[in-house]
Amino acid sequence: AQRVTQPEKLLSVFKGAPVELKCNYSYSGSPELFWYVQYSRQRLQLLLRHISRESIKGFTADLNKGETSFHLKKPFAQEEDSAMYYCALSNNAGNMLTFGGGTRLMVKP
Amino acid sequence: DVKVTQSSRYLVKRTGEKVFLECVQDMDHENMFWYRQDPGLGLRLIYFSYDVKMKEKGDIPEGYSVSREKKERFSLILESASTNQTSMYLCASSSTGWNYEQYFGPGTRLTVT
């Protein structure tokens, strides 16, 4: 069975500090991974997907198959990055997602 | 711009009541999903529909059923609400194909007393 683990429920950093939100997965196939974000009073929305290898709002995530991880990183956190972040893993058919428990990021001024 | 709407933002029901949560999307998406969102547990898939009248169970279907009579509408039904079904319910939709983005509704916070 596929599983996504986000070990930190809450991560608190100061503005300008680097931030890393951890995501580990277990999956027998070739994984496709995503990060979704939910800002206060807004809908859950896609932040980035590993297959695109893109940087969105300064965030990047690298898939490490050896460590089965897909950590989300940003070199300099901003207050507007404060949100709930979910890591998600797609099934083989590419039509269903398994989400992690989420990490709340708080960026303090 | 994709729009996924849910019938209620807040709902309070009594134990044993039948509850309907409605979701409508306007992007002609084939796939629709119902999740519940609980602190520390993240999002858990209740049911998934890939076409009209077609459905698949997700991770936690017990106590729930769904209906998809029209492509744009996906309903979640709690036949007899219980207090452990108090939660935030999120609807999402996506286009068919491999790993298309899921678009989420604003959520319905259901409280069962």
PDB file of N, CA, C and O in Angstrom, chain A residues 25-55:
ATOM      1  N   TYR A  25       7.813   8.826   1.498  1.00  0.00           N
ATOM      2  CA  TYR A  25       6.760   8.020   0.903  1.00  0.00           C
ATOM      3  C   TYR A  25       7.172   6.557   0.860  1.00  0.00           C
ATOM      4  O   TYR A  25       8.354   6.217   0.940  1.00  0.00           O
ATOM      5  N   SER A  26       6.164   5.709   0.747  1.00  0.00           N
ATOM      6  CA  SER A  26       6.420   4.303   0.457  1.00  0.00           C
ATOM      7  C   SER A  26       5.539   3.913  -0.716  1.00  0.00           C
ATOM      8  O   SER A  26       4.335   4.188  -0.721  1.00  0.00           O
ATOM      9  N   TYR A  27       6.167   3.324  -1.714  1.00  0.00           N
ATOM     10  CA  TYR A  27       5.455   3.010  -2.954  1.00  0.00           C
ATOM     11  C   TYR A  27       6.284   2.017  -3.734  1.00  0.00           C
ATOM     12  O   TYR A  27       7.488   2.165  -3.852  1.00  0.00           O
ATOM     13  N   SER A  28       5.637   1.030  -4.302  1.00  0.00           N
ATOM     14  CA  SER A  28       6.381  -0.029  -4.977  1.00  0.00           C
ATOM     15  C   SER A  28       6.704   0.313  -6.427  1.00  0.00           C
ATOM     16  O   SER A  28       7.601  -0.260  -7.016  1.00  0.00           O
ATOM     17  N   GLY A  29       5.983   1.249  -7.012  1.00  0.00           N
ATOM     18  CA  GLY A  29       6.207   1.583  -8.413  1.00  0.00           C
ATOM     19  C   GLY A  29       7.097   2.799  -8.577  1.00  0.00           C
ATOM     20  O   GLY A  29       7.880   3.147  -7.701  1.00  0.00           O
ATOM     21  N   SER A  30       6.977   3.460  -9.716  1.00  0.00           N
ATOM     22  CA  SER A  30       7.718   4.689  -9.970  1.00  0.00           C
ATOM     23  C   SER A  30       6.855   5.864  -9.495  1.00  0.00           C
ATOM     24  O   SER A  30       5.795   6.109 -10.044  1.00  0.00           O
ATOM     25  N   PRO A  31       7.298   6.573  -8.468  1.00  0.00           N
ATOM     26  CA  PRO A  31       6.401   7.543  -7.828  1.00  0.00           C
ATOM     27  C   PRO A  31       6.245   8.844  -8.600  1.00  0.00           C
ATOM     28  O   PRO A  31       7.177   9.317  -9.237  1.00  0.00           O
ATOM     29  N   GLU A  32       5.039   9.395  -8.526  1.00  0.00           N
ATOM     30  CA  GLU A  32       4.785  10.748  -8.983  1.00  0.00           C
ATOM     31  C   GLU A  32       4.299  11.539  -7.773  1.00  0.00           C
ATOM     32  O   GLU A  32       3.318  11.154  -7.141  1.00  0.00           O
ATOM     33  N   LEU A  33       5.001  12.600  -7.440  1.00  0.00           N
ATOM     34  CA  LEU A  33       4.738  13.313  -6.187  1.00  0.00           C
ATOM     35  C   LEU A  33       4.405  14.771  -6.419  1.00  0.00           C
ATOM     36  O   LEU A  33       4.828  15.380  -7.407  1.00  0.00           O
ATOM     37  N   PHE A  34       3.638  15.316  -5.480  1.00  0.00           N
ATOM     38  CA  PHE A  34       3.123  16.668  -5.574  1.00  0.00           C
ATOM     39  C   PHE A  34       3.201  17.344  -4.208  1.00  0.00           C
ATOM     40  O   PHE A  34       3.188  16.677  -3.175  1.00  0.00           O
ATOM     41  N   TRP A  35       3.220  18.654  -4.230  1.00  0.00           N
ATOM     42  CA  TRP A  35       2.980  19.446  -3.034  1.00  0.00           C
ATOM     43  C   TRP A  35       1.756  20.326  -3.285  1.00  0.00           C
ATOM     44  O   TRP A  35       1.694  21.039  -4.296  1.00  0.00           O
ATOM     45  N   TYR A  36       0.798  20.239  -2.360  1.00  0.00           N
ATOM     46  CA  TYR A  36      -0.372  21.113  -2.362  1.00  0.00           C
ATOM     47  C   TYR A  36      -0.274  22.048  -1.164  1.00  0.00           C
ATOM     48  O   TYR A  36       0.284  21.690  -0.127  1.00  0.00           O
ATOM     49  N   VAL A  37      -0.859  23.238  -1.309  1.00  0.00           N
ATOM     50  CA  VAL A  37      -0.780  24.232  -0.240  1.00  0.00           C
ATOM     51  C   VAL A  37      -2.168  24.823   0.006  1.00  0.00           C
ATOM     52  O   VAL A  37      -2.981  24.956  -0.914  1.00  0.00           O
ATOM     53  N   GLN A  38      -2.434  25.123   1.269  1.00  0.00           N
ATOM     54  CA  GLN A  38      -3.697  25.780   1.632  1.00  0.00           C
ATOM     55  C   GLN A  38      -3.377  26.989   2.500  1.00  0.00           C
ATOM     56  O   GLN A  38      -2.983  26.843   3.668  1.00  0.00           O
ATOM     57  N   TYR A  39      -3.522  28.174   1.920  1.00  0.00           N
ATOM     58  CA  TYR A  39      -3.363  29.410   2.672  1.00  0.00           C
ATOM     59  C   TYR A  39      -4.628  29.664   3.492  1.00  0.00           C
ATOM     60  O   TYR A  39      -5.695  29.130   3.173  1.00  0.00           O
ATOM     61  N   SER A  40      -4.498  30.497   4.510  1.00  0.00           N
ATOM     62  CA  SER A  40      -5.625  30.767   5.404  1.00  0.00           C
ATOM     63  C   SER A  40      -6.838  31.248   4.618  1.00  0.00           C
ATOM     64  O   SER A  40      -6.731  32.156   3.788  1.00  0.00           O
ATOM     65  N   ARG A  41      -7.969  30.603   4.848  1.00  0.00           N
ATOM     66  CA  ARG A  41      -9.253  30.971   4.233  1.00  0.00           C
ATOM     67  C   ARG A  41      -9.242  30.816   2.707  1.00  0.00           C
ATOM     68  O   ARG A  41     -10.047  31.452   2.025  1.00  0.00           O
ATOM     69  N   GLN A  42      -8.319  30.016   2.194  1.00  0.00           N
ATOM     70  CA  GLN A  42      -8.319  29.755   0.753  1.00  0.00           C
ATOM     71  C   GLN A  42      -8.431  28.262   0.499  1.00  0.00           C
ATOM     72  O   GLN A  42      -8.311  27.440   1.399  1.00  0.00           O
ATOM     73  N   ARG A  43      -8.676  27.938  -0.765  1.00  0.00           N
ATOM     74  CA  ARG A  43      -8.801  26.533  -1.133  1.00  0.00           C
ATOM     75  C   ARG A  43      -7.444  25.860  -1.211  1.00  0.00           C
ATOM     76  O   ARG A  43      -6.420  26.516  -1.441  1.00  0.00           O
ATOM     77  N   LEU A  44      -7.457  24.564  -1.068  1.00  0.00           N
ATOM     78  CA  LEU A  44      -6.262  23.770  -1.314  1.00  0.00           C
ATOM     79  C   LEU A  44      -5.920  23.878  -2.799  1.00  0.00           C
ATOM     80  O   LEU A  44      -6.800  23.804  -3.655  1.00  0.00           O
ATOM     81  N   GLN A  45      -4.648  24.087  -3.090  1.00  0.00           N
ATOM     82  CA  GLN A  45      -4.250  24.238  -4.487  1.00  0.00           C
ATOM     83  C   GLN A  45      -2.876  23.619  -4.713  1.00  0.00           C
ATOM     84  O   GLN A  45      -2.073  23.496  -3.791  1.00  0.00           O
ATOM     85  N   LEU A  46      -2.644  23.249  -5.963  1.00  0.00           N
ATOM     86  CA  LEU A  46      -1.367  22.644  -6.321  1.00  0.00           C
ATOM     87  C   LEU A  46      -0.246  23.676  -6.231  1.00  0.00           C
ATOM     88  O   LEU A  46      -0.370  24.782  -6.752  1.00  0.00           O
ATOM     89  N   LEU A  47       0.843  23.317  -5.571  1.00  0.00           N
ATOM     90  CA  LEU A  47       2.013  24.185  -5.515  1.00  0.00           C
ATOM     91  C   LEU A  47       3.010  23.758  -6.586  1.00  0.00           C
ATOM     92  O   LEU A  47       3.408  24.561  -7.428  1.00  0.00           O
ATOM     93  N   LEU A  48       3.419  22.505  -6.540  1.00  0.00           N
ATOM     94  CA  LEU A  48       4.313  22.020  -7.591  1.00  0.00           C
ATOM     95  C   LEU A  48       4.245  20.505  -7.680  1.00  0.00           C
ATOM     96  O   LEU A  48       3.771  19.821  -6.771  1.00  0.00           O
ATOM     97  N   ARG A  49       4.716  20.008  -8.810  1.00  0.00           N
ATOM     98  CA  ARG A  49       4.761  18.563  -9.041  1.00  0.00           C
ATOM     99  C   ARG A  49       6.173  18.185  -9.456  1.00  0.00           C
ATOM    100  O   ARG A  49       6.838  18.953 -10.139  1.00  0.00           O
ATOM    101  N   HIS A  50       6.614  17.025  -9.041  1.00  0.00           N
ATOM    102  CA  HIS A  50       8.015  16.665  -9.244  1.00  0.00           C
ATOM    103  C   HIS A  50       8.321  16.514 -10.724  1.00  0.00           C
ATOM    104  O   HIS A  50       9.416  16.847 -11.169  1.00  0.00           O
ATOM    105  N   ILE A  51       7.369  16.064 -11.506  1.00  0.00           N
ATOM    106  CA  ILE A  51       7.642  15.769 -12.906  1.00  0.00           C
ATOM    107  C   ILE A  51       7.957  17.051 -13.690  1.00  0.00           C
ATOM    108  O   ILE A  51       8.641  17.016 -14.709  1.00  0.00           O
ATOM    109  N   SER A  52       7.474  18.185 -13.190  1.00  0.00           N
ATOM    110  CA  SER A  52       7.685  19.442 -13.905  1.00  0.00           C
ATOM    111  C   SER A  52       9.042  20.050 -13.608  1.00  0.00           C
ATOM    112  O   SER A  52       9.507  20.909 -14.352  1.00  0.00           O
ATOM    113  N   ARG A  53       9.621  19.647 -12.484  1.00  0.00           N
ATOM    114  CA  ARG A  53      10.920  20.185 -12.068  1.00  0.00           C
ATOM    115  C   ARG A  53      10.918  21.717 -12.053  1.00  0.00           C
ATOM    116  O   ARG A  53      11.860  22.354 -12.489  1.00  0.00           O
ATOM    117  N   GLU A  54       9.819  22.280 -11.597  1.00  0.00           N
ATOM    118  CA  GLU A  54       9.684  23.729 -11.632  1.00  0.00           C
ATOM    119  C   GLU A  54       9.899  24.314 -10.239  1.00  0.00           C
ATOM    120  O   GLU A  54       9.878  23.605  -9.240  1.00  0.00           O
ATOM    121  N   SER A  55      10.090  25.612 -10.205  1.00  0.00           N
ATOM    122  CA  SER A  55      10.177  26.340  -8.950  1.00  0.00           C
ATOM    123  C   SER A  55       8.995  27.295  -8.902  1.00  0.00           C
ATOM    124  O   SER A  55       8.810  28.105  -9.807  1.00  0.00           O
TER     125      SER A  55
END
